[in-house]
PDB file of C-alpha atoms in Angstrom:
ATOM      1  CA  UNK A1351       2.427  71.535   8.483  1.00 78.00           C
ATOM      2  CA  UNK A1352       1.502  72.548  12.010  1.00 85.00           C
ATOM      3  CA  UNK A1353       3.201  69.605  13.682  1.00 89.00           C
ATOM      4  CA  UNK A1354       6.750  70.629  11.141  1.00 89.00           C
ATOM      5  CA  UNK A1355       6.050  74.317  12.611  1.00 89.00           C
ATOM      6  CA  UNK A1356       5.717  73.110  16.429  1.00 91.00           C
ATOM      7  CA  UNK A1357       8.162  70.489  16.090  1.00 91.00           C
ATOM      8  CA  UNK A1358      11.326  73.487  14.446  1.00 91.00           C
ATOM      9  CA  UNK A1359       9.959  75.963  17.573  1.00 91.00           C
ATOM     10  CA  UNK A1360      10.837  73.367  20.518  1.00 91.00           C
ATOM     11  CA  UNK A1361      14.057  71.776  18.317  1.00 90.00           C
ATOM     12  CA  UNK A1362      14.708  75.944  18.428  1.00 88.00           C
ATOM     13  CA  UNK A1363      14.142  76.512  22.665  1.00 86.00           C
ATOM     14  CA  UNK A1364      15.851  73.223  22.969  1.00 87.00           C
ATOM     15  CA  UNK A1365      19.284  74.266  21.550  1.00 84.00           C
ATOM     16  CA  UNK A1366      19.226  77.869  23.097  1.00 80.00           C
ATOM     17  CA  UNK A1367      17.942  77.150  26.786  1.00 79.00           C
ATOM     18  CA  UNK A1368      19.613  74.029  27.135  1.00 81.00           C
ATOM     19  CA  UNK A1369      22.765  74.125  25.091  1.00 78.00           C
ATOM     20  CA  UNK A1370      22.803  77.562  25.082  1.00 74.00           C
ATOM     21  CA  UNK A1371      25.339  78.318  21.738  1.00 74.00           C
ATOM     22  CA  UNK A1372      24.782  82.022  22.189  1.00 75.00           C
ATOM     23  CA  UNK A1373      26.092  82.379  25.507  1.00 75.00           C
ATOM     24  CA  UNK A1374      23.156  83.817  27.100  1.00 71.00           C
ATOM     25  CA  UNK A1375      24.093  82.433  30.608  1.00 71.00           C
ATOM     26  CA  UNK A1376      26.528  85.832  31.443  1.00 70.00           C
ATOM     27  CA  UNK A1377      24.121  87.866  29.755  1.00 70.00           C
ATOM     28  CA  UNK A1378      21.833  86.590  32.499  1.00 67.00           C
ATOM     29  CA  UNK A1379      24.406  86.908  34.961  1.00 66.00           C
ATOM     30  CA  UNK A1380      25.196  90.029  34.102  1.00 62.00           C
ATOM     31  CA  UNK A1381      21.482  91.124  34.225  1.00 64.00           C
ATOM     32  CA  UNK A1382      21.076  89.433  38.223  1.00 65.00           C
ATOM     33  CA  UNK A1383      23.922  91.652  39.150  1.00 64.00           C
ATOM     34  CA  UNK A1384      24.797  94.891  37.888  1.00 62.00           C
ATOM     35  CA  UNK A1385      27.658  96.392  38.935  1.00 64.00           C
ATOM     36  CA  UNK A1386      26.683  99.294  40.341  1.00 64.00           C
ATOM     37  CA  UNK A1387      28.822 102.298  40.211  1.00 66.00           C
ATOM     38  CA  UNK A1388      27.574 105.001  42.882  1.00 66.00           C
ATOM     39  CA  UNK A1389      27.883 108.867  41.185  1.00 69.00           C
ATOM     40  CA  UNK A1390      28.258 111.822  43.265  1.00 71.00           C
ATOM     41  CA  UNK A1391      27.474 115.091  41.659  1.00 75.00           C
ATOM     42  CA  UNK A1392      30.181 117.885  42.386  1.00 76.00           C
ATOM     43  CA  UNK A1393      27.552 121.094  42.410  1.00 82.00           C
ATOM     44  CA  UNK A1394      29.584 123.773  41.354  1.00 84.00           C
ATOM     45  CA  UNK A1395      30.323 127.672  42.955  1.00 87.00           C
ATOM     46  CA  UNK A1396      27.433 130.252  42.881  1.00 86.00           C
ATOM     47  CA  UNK A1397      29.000 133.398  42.314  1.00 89.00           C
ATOM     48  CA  UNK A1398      27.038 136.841  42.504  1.00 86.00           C
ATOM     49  CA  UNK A1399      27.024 139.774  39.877  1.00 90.00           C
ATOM     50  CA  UNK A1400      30.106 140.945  41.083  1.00 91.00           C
ATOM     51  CA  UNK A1401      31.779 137.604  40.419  1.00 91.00           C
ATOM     52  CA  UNK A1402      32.237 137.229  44.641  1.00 88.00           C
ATOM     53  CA  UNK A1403      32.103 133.542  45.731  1.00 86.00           C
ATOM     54  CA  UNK A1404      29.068 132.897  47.302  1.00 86.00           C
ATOM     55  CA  UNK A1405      28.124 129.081  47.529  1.00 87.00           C
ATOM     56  CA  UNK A1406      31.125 126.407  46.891  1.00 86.00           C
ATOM     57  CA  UNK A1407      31.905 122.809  47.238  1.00 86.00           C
ATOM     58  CA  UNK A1408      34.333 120.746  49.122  1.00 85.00           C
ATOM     59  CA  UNK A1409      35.291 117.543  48.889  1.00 87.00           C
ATOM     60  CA  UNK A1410      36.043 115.550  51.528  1.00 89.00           C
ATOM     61  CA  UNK A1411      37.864 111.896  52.534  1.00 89.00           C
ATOM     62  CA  UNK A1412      38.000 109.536  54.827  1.00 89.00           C
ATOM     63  CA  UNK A1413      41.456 108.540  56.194  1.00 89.00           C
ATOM     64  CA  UNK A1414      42.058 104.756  57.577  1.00 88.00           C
ATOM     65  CA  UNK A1415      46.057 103.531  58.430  1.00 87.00           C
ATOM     66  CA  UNK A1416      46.009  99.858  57.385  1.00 86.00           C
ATOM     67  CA  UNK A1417      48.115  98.521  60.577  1.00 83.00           C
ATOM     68  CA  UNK A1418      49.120  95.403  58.497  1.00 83.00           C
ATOM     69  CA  UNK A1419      51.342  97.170  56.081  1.00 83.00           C
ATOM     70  CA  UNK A1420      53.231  98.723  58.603  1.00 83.00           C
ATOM     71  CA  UNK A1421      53.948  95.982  60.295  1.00 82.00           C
ATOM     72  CA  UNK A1422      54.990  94.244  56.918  1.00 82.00           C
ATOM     73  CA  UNK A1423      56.979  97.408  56.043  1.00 80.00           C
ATOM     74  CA  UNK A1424      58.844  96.901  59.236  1.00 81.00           C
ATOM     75  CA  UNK A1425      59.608  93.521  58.681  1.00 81.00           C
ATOM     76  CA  UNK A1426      61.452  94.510  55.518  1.00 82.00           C
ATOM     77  CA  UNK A1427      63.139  97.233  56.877  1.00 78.00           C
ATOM     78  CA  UNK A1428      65.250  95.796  60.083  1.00 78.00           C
ATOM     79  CA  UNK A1429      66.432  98.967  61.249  1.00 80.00           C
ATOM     80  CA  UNK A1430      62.849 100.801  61.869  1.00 79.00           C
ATOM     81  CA  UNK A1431      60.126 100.046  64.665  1.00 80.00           C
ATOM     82  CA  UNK A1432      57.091 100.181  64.373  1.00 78.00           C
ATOM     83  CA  UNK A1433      56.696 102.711  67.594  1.00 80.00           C
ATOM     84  CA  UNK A1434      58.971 104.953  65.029  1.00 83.00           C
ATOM     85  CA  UNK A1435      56.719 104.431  61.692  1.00 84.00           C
ATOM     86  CA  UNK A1436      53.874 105.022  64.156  1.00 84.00           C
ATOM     87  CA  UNK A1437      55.951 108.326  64.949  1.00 86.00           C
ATOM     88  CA  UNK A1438      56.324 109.468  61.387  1.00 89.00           C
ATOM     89  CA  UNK A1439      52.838 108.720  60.224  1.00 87.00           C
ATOM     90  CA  UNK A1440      51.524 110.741  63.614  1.00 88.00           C
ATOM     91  CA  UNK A1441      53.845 113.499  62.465  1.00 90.00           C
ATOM     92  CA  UNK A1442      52.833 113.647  58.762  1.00 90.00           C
ATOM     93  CA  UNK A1443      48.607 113.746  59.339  1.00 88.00           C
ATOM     94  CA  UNK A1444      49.236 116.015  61.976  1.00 88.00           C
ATOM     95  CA  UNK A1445      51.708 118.237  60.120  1.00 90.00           C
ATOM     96  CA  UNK A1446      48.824 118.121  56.835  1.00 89.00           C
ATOM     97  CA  UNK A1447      45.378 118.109  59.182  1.00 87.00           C
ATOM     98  CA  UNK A1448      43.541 119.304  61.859  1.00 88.00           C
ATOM     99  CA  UNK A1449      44.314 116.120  63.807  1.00 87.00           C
ATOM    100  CA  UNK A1450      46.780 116.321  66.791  1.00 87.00           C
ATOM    101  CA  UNK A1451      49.854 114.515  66.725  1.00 85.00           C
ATOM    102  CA  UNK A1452      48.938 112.303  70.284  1.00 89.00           C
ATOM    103  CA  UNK A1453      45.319 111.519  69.011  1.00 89.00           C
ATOM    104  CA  UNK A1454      46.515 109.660  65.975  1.00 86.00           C
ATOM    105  CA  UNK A1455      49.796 108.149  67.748  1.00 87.00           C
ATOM    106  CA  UNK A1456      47.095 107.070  70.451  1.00 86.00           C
ATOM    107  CA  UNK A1457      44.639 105.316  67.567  1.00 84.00           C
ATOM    108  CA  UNK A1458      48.079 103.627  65.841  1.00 82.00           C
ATOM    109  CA  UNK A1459      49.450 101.981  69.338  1.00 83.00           C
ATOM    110  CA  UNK A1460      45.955 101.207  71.103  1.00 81.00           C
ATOM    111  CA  UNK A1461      44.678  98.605  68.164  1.00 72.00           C
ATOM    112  CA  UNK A1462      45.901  95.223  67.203  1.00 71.00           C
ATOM    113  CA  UNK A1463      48.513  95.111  64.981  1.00 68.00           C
ATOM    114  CA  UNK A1464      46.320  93.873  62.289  1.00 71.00           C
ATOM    115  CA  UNK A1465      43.803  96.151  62.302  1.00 75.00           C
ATOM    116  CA  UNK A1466      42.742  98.905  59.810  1.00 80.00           C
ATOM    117  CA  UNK A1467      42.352 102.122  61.679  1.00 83.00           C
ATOM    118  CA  UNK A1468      40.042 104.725  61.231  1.00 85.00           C
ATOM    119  CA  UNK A1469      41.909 108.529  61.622  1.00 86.00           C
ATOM    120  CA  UNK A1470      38.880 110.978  59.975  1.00 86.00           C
ATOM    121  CA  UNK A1471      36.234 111.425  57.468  1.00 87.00           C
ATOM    122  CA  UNK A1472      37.152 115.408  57.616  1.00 87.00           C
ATOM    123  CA  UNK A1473      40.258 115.067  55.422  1.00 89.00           C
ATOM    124  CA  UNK A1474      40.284 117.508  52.577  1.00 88.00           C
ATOM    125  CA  UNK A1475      41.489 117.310  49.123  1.00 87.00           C
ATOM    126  CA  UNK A1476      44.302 119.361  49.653  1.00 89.00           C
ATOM    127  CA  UNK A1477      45.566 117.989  53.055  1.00 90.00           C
ATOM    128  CA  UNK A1478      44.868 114.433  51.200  1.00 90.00           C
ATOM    129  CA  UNK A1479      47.208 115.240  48.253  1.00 91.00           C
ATOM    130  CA  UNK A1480      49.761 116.355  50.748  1.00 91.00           C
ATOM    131  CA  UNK A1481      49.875 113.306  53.356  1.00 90.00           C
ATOM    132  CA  UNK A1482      50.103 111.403  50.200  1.00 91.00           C
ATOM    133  CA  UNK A1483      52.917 112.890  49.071  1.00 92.00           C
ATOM    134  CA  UNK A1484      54.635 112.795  52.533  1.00 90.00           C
ATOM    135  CA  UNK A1485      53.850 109.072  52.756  1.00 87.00           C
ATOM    136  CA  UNK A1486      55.414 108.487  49.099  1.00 88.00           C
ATOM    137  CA  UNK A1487      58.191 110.663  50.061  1.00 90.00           C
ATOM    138  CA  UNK A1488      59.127 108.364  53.491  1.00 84.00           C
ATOM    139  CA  UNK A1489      57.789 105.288  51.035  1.00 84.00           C
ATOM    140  CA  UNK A1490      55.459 104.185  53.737  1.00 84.00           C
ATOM    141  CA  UNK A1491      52.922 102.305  52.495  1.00 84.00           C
ATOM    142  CA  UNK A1492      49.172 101.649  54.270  1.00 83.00           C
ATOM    143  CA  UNK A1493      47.545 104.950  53.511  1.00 85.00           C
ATOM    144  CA  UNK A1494      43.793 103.720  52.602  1.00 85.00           C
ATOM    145  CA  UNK A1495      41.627 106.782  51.673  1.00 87.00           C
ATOM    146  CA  UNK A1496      37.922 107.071  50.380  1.00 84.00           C
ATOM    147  CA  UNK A1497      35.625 109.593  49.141  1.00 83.00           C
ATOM    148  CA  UNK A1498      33.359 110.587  52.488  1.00 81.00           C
ATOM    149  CA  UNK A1499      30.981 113.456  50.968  1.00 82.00           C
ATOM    150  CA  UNK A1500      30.677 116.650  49.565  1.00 84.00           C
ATOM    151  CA  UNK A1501      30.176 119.784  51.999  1.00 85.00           C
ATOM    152  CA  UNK A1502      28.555 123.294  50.690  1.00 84.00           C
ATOM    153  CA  UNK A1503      30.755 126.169  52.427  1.00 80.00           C
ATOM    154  CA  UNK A1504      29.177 129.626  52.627  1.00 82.00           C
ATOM    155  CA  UNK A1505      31.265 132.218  52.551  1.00 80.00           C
ATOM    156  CA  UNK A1506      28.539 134.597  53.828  1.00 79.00           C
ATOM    157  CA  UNK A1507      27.725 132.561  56.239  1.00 77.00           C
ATOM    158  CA  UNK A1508      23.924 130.997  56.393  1.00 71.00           C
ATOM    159  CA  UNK A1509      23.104 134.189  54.741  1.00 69.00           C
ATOM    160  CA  UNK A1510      20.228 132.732  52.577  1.00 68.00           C
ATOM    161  CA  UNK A1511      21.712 129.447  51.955  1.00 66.00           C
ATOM    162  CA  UNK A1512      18.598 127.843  51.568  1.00 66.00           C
ATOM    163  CA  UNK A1513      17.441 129.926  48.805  1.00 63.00           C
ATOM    164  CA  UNK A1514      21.216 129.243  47.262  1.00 57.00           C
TER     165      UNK A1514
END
């Protein structure tokens, strides 16, 4: 009876380690990586008995020009340069950020032309949804953007903002 029992259990490991029917193998896989998923919490406005704003968030992006696309873009369209989509997308950060117009034509024209270029990590929400819509507008296409962090702004200046 024993040697039946013992004989069924390694019949039984046999057929699911080595011929696995259940599919265990992603299930393993799957367990050796995770994909991990990285959460930022949005803390939300502190507001004080007289409902005055006194603690809020901001969200803010980082804003790279992939050089490749452009240069692709141009090769489609005959009649532009690349000096003048260098122009336009100089125009349209500095017309929607606190960059100047000669520091980003200076980062477009000083890298290789098939490099991803790093603009700011000080891009707002706001000024984010509005160079996107400037560079959908023109239908320029290499705008790469990516959450950067989440800033507390005190209205009240350090005014205790460590107790808030």
């Amino acid at each position: 009876m024993n040697l039946l029992f013992i004989l069924i259990w390694v019949s039984y490991l046999y057929i699911v380690q080595i011929l696995d029917p259940f599919d265990f193998s992603k299930t393993l896989e799957v367990r050796k990586n995770p994909a991990k998923k990285l959460l930022y919490p949005y803390r939300g406005n502190i507001y004080d008995r007289n409902n005055k704003l006194i603690v809020s968030s901001a969200k803010y992006y980082q804003l790279d020009i992939d050089k490749h696309s452009i240069v692709q873009y141009c090769k489609k369209h005959k009649d532009l340069t690349e000096n003048s989509v260098y122009n336009k997308i100089a125009e349209i950060v500095s017309k929607n950020s606190d960059l100047t117009n000669e520091f980003v034509l200076n980062k477009l024209t000083k890298t290789s032309p098939n490099a991803g270029i790093y603009l700011s990590e000080n891009i707002t929400e706001a000024q984010l949804i509005n160079i996107r819509n400037e560079f959908a507008k023109q239908k320029i296409k290499g705008l790469i953007k990516n959450f950067s962090s989440i800033k507390r702004s005190y209205p009240y200046n350090k005014l205790a903002a460590s107790l808030l």
